[in-house]
CSV table of N, CA and C in Angstrom, one decimal:
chain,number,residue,atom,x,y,z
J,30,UNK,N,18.1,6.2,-8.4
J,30,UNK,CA,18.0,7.6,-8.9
J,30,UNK,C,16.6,7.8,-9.5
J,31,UNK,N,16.2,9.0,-9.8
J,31,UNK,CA,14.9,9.1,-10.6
J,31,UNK,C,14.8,8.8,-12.2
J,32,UNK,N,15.4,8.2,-12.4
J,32,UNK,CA,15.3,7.8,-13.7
J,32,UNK,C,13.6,7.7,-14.4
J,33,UNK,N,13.6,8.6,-15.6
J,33,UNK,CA,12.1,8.2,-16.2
J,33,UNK,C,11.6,7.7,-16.7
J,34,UNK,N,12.5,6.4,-16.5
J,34,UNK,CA,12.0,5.0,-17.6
J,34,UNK,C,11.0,4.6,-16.8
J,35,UNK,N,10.0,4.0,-17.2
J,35,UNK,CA,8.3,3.5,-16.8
J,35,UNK,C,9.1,2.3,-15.6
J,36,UNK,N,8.7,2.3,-14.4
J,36,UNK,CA,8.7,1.3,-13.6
J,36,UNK,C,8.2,0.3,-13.8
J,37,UNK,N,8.4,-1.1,-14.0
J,37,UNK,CA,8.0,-2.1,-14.4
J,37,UNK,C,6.9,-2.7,-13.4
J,38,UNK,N,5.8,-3.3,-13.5
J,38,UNK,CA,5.1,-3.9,-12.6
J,38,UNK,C,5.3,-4.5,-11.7
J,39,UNK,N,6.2,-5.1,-12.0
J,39,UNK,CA,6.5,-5.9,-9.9
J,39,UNK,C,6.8,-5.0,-8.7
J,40,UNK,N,7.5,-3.7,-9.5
J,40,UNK,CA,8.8,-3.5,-9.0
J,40,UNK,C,7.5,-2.5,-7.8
J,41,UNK,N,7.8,-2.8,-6.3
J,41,UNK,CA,6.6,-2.3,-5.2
J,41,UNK,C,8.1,-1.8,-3.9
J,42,UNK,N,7.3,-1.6,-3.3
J,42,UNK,CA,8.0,-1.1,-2.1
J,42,UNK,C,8.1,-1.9,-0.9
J,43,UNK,N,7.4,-3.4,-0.9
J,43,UNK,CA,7.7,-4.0,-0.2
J,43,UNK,C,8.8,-5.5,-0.8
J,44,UNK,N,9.8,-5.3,-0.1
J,44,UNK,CA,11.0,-6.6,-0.3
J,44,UNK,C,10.6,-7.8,0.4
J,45,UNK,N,11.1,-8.7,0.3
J,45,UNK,CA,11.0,-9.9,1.0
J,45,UNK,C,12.1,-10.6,0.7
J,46,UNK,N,13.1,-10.7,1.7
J,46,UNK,CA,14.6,-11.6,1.7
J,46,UNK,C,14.4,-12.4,2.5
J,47,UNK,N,14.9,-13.6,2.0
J,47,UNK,CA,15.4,-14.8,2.1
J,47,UNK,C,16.7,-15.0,2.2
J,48,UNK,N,17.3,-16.1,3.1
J,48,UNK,CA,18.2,-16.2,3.8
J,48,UNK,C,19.3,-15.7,4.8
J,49,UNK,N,18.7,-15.3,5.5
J,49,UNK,CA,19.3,-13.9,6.3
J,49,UNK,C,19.8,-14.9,7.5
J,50,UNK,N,20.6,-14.4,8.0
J,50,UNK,CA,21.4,-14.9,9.5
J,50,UNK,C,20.3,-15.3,10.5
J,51,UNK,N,19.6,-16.5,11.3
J,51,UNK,CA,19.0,-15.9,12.1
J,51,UNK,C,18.7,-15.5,13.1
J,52,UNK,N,19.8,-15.0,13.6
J,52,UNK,CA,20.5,-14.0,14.7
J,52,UNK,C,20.6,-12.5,14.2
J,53,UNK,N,20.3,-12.4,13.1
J,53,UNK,CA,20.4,-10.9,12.9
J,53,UNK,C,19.5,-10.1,13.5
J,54,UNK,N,19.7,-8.8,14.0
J,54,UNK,CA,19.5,-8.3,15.0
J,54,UNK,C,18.9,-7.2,14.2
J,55,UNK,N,17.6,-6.5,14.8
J,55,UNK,CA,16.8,-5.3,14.4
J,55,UNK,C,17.8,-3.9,13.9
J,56,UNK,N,18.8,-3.9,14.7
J,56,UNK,CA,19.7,-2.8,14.4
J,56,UNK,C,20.3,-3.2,12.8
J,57,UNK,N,21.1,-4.4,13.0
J,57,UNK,CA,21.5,-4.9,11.9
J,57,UNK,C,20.9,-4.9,10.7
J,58,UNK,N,19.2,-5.5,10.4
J,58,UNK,CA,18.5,-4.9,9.6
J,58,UNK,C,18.5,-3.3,9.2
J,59,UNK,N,18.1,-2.7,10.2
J,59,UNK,CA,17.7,-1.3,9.4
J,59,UNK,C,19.2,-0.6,9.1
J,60,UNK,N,20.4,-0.9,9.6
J,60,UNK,CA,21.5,-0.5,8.9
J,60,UNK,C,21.6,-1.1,7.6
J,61,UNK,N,21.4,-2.4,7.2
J,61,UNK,CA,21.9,-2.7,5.7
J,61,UNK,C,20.4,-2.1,4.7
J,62,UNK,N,19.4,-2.2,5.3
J,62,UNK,CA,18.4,-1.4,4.4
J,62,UNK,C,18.3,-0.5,4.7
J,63,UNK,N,18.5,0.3,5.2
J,63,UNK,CA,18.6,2.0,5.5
J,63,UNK,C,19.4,2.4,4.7
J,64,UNK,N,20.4,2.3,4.6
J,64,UNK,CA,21.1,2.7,3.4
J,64,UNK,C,20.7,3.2,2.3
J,65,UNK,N,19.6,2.4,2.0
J,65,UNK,CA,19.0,2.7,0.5
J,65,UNK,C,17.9,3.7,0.7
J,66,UNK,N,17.2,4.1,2.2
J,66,UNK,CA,16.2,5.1,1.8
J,66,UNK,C,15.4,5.0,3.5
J,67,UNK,N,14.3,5.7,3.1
J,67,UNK,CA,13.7,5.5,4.4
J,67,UNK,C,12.6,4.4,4.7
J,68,UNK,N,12.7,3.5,6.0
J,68,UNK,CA,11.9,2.1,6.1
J,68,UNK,C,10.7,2.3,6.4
J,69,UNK,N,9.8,2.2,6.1
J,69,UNK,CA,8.6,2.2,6.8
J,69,UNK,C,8.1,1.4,7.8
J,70,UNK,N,8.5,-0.1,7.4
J,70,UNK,CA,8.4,-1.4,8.5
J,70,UNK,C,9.6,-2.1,8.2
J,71,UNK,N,9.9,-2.9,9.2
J,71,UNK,CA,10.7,-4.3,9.3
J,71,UNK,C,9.5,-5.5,9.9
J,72,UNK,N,9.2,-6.6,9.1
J,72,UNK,CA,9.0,-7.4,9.6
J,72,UNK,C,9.4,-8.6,9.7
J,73,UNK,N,10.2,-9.5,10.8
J,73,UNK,CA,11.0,-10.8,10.9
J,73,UNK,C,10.4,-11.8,10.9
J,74,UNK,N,10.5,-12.7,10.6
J,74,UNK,CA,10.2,-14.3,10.8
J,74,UNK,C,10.7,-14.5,12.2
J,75,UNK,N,9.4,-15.2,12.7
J,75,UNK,CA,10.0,-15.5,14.0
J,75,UNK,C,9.7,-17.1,14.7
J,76,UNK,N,9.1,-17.6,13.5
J,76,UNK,CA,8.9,-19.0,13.7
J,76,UNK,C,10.0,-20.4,13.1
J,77,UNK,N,9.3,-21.6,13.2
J,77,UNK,CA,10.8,-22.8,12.8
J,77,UNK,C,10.8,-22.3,11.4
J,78,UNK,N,9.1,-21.8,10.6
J,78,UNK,CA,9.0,-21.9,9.2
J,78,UNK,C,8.9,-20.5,8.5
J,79,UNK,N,9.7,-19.5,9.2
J,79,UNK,CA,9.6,-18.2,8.9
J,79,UNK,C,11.6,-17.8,9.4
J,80,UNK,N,11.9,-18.3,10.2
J,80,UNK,CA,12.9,-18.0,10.5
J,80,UNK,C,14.1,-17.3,8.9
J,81,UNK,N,15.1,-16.5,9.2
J,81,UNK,CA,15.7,-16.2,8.0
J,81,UNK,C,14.8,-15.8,7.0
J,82,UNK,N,13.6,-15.2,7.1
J,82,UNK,CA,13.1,-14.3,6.1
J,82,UNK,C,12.9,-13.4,6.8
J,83,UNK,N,12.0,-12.0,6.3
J,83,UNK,CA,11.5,-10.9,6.6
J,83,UNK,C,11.3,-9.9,5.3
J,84,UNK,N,10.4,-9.2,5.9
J,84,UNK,CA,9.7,-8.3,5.0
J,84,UNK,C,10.2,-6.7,5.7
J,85,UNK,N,10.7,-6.3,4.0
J,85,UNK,CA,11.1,-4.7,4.3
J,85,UNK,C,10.2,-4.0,3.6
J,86,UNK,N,9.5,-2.9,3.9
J,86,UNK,CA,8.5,-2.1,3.6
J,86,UNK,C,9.1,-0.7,3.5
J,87,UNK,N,9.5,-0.1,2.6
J,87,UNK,CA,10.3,1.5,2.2
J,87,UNK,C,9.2,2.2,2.4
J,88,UNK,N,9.2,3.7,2.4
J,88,UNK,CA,8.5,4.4,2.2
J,88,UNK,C,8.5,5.3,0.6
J,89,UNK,N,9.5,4.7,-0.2
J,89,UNK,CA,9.5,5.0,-1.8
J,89,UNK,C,9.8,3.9,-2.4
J,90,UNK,N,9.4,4.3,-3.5
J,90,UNK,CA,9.2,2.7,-4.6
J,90,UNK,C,10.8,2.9,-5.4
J,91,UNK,N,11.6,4.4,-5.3
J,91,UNK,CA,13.0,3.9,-6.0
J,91,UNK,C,13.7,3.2,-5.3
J,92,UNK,N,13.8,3.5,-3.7
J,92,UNK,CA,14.4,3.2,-2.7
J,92,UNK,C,14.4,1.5,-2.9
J,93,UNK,N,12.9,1.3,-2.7
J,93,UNK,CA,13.1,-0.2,-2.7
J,93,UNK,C,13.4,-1.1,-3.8
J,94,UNK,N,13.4,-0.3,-5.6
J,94,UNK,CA,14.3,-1.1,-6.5
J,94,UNK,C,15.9,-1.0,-6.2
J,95,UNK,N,16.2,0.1,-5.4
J,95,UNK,CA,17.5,0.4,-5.3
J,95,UNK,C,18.4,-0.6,-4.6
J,96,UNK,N,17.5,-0.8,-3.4
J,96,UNK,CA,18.3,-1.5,-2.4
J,96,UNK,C,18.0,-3.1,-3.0
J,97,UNK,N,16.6,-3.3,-3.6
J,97,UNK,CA,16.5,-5.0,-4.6
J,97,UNK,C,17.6,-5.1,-5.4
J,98,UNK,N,17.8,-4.0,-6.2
J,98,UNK,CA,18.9,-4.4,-7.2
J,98,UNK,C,20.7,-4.6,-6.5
J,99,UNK,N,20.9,-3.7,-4.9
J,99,UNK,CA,22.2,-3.6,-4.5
J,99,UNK,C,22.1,-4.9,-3.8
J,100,UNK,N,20.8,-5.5,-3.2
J,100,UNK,CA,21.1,-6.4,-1.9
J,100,UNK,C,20.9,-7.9,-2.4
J,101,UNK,N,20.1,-7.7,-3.9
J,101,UNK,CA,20.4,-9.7,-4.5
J,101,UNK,C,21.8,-10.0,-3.9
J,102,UNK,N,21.6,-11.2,-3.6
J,102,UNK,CA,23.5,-11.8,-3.6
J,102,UNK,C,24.2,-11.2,-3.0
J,103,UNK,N,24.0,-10.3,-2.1
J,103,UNK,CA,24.7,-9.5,-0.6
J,103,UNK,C,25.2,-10.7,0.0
J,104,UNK,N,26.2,-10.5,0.6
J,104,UNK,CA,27.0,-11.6,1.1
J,104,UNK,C,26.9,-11.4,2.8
J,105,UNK,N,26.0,-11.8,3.6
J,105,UNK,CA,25.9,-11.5,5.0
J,105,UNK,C,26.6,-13.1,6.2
J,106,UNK,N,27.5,-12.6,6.4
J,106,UNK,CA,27.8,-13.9,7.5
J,106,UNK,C,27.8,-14.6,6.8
J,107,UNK,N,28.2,-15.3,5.6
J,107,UNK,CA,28.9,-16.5,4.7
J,107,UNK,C,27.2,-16.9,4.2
J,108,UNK,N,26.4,-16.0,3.8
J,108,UNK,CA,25.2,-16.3,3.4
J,108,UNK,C,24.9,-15.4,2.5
J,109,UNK,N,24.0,-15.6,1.1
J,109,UNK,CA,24.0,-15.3,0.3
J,109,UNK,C,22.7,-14.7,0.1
J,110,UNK,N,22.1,-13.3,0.7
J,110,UNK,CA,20.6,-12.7,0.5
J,110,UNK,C,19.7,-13.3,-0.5
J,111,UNK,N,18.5,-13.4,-0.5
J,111,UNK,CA,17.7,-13.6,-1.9
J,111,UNK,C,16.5,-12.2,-1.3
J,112,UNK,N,16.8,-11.7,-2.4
J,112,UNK,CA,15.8,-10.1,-2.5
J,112,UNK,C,14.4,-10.2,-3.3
J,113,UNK,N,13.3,-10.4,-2.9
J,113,UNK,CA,12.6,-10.4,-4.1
J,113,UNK,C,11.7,-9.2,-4.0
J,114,UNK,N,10.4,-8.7,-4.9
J,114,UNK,CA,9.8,-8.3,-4.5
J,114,UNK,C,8.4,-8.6,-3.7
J,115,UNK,N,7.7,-8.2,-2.8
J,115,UNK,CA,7.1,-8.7,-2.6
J,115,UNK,C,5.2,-8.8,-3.4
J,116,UNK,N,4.5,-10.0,-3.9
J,116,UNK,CA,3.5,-9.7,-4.7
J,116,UNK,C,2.2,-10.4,-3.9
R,2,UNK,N,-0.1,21.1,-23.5
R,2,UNK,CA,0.9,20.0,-23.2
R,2,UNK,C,1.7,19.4,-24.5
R,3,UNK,N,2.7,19.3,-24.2
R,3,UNK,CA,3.4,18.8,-25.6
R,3,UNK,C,3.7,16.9,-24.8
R,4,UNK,N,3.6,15.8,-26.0
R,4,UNK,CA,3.3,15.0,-26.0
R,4,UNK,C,4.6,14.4,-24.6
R,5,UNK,N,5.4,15.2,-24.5
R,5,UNK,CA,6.4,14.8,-23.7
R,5,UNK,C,5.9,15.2,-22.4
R,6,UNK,N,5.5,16.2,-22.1
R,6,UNK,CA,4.7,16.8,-21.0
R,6,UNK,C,4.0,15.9,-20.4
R,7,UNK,N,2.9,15.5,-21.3
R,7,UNK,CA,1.9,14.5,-21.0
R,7,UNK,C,2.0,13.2,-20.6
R,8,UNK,N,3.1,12.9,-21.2
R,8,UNK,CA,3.9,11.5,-20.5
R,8,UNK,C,4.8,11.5,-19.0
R,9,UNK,N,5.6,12.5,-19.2
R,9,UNK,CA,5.9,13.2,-17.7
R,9,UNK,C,4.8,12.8,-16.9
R,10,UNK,N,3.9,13.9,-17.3
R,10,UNK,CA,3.0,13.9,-15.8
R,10,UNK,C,1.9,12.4,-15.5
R,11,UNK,N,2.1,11.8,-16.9
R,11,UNK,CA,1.4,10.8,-16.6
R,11,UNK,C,2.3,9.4,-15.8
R,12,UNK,N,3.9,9.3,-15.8
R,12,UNK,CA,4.4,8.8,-15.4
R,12,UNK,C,4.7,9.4,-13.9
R,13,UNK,N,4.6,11.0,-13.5
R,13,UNK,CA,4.9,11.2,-12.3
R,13,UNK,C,3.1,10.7,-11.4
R,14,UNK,N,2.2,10.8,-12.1
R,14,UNK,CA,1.1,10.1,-11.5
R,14,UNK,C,1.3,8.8,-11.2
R,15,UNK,N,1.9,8.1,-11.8
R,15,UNK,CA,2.0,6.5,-11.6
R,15,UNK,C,2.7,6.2,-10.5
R,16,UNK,N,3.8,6.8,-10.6
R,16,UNK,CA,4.6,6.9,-9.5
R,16,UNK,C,4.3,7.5,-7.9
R,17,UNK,N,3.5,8.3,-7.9
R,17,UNK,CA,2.4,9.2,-7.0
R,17,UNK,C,1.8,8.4,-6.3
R,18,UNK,N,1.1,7.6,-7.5
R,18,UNK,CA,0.3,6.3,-7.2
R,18,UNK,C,0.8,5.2,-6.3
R,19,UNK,N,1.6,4.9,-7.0
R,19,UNK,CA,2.3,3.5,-6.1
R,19,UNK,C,3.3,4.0,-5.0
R,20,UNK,N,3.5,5.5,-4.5
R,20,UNK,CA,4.1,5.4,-3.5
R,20,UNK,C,3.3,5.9,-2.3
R,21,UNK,N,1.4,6.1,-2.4
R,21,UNK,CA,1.0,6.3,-1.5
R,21,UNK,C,1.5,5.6,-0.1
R,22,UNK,N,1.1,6.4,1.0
R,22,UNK,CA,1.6,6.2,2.2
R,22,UNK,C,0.6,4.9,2.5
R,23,UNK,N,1.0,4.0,3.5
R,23,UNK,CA,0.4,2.9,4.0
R,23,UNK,C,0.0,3.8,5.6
R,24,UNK,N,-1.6,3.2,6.0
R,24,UNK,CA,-1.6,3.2,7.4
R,24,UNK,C,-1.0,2.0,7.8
R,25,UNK,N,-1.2,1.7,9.3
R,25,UNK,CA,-0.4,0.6,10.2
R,25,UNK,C,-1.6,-0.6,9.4
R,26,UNK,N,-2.8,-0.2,9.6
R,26,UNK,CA,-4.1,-1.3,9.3
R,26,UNK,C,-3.7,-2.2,7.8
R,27,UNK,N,-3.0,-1.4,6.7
R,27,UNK,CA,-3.0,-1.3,5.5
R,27,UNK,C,-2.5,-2.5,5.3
R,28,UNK,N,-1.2,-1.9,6.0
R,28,UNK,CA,0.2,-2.8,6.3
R,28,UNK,C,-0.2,-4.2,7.0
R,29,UNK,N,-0.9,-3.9,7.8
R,29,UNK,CA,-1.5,-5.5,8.6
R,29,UNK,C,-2.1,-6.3,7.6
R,30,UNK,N,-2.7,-5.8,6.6
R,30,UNK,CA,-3.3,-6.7,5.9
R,30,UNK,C,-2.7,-7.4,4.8
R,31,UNK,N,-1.9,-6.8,4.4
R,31,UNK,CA,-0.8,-7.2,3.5
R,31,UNK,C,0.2,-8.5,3.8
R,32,UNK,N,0.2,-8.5,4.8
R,32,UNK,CA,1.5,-9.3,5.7
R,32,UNK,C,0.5,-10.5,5.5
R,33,UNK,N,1.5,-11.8,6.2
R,33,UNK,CA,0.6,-13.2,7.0
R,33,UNK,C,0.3,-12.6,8.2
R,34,UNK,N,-0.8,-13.1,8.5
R,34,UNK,CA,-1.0,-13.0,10.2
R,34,UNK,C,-0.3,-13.5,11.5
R,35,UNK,N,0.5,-14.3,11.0
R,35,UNK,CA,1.4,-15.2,11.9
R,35,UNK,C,2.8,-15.1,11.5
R,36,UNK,N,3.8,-15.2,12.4
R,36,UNK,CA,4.8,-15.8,11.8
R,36,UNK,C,5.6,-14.5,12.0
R,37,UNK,N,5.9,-14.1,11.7
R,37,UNK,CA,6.6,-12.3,11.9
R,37,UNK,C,6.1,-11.5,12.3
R,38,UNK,N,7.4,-10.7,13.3
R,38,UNK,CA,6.9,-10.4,14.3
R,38,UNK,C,7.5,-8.3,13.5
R,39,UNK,N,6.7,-7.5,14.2
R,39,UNK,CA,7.3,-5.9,13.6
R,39,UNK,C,8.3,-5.6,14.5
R,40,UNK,N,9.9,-5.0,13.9
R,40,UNK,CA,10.7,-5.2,14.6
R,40,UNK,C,10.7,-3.3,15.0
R,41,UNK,N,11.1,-3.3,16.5
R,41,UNK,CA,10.9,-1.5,16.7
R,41,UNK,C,11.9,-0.9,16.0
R,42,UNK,N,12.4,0.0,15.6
R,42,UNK,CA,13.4,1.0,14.6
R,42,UNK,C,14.5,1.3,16.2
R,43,UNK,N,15.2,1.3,16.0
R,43,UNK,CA,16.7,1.2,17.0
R,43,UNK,C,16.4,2.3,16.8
R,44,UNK,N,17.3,2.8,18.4
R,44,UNK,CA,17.1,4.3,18.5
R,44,UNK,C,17.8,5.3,17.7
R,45,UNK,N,18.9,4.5,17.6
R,45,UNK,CA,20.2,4.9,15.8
R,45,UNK,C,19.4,4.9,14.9
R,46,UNK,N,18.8,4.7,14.5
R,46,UNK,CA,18.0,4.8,13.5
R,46,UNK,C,17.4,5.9,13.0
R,47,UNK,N,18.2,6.7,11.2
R,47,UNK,CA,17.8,7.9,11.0
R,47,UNK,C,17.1,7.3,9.7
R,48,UNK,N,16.4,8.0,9.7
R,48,UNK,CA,15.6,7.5,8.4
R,48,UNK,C,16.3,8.7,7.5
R,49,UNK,N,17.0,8.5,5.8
R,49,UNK,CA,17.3,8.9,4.8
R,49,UNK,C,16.7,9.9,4.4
């Protein structure tokens, strides 16, 4: 929500999750982060040393505290998200 | 401006600020260059 408490410095519009399925599928992404707002990018790991990450890029900075603060510790396929931001 | 005004508008600037729009180049630069790939937006796909 628009809350007017000062946004803290980390807090950006690009995510970076760790530990994702890695078979999760482009649709799959933008349904569990769409939810929280509009995407600007999806980007996947697509290597042995990238696999199960990716970078979500919003197009608003509440959007992307919203969905950081809903999606820590999301429980996907018996796997446990890590949401950070990205710096 | 009353001192509340001025913080307003100085926190809706900040915010203004950090949520300028990215071009595609912006975005490229930001990323690794390797390693992840840009996934296309499903055709379901409504943006909020």
């Amino acid at each position: 929500g628009r809350a007017n408490a000062r946004l803290p410095p980390e807090v950006n519009r690009i995510l970076f999750v760790r530990n994702l399925p890695f078979k999760i599928t482009a649709e799959e992404l933008y349904d569990l982060f769409g939810r929280y707002g509009a995407i600007r990018q999806i980007r996947k790991g697509n290597t042995k040393d990238t696999r199960g990450t990716a970078f979500v890029v919003y197009e608003d900075i509440y959007d992307a505290k919203n969905a950081c603060d809903n999606l820590s510790g999301f429980h996907v396929l018996d796997r446990y998200l890590i949401v950070l931001y990205y710096q | 401006l009353t001192p509340e005004q001025l913080q307003e508008l100085r926190f809706q600037r900040d915010v203004d600020d950090r949520n300028r729009p990215w071009v595609d180049e912006e975005l490229d630069a930001l990323f690794p260059p390797d390693g992840y790939e840009i996934l296309e937006p499903p055709a379901s796909y409504k943006p909020l």
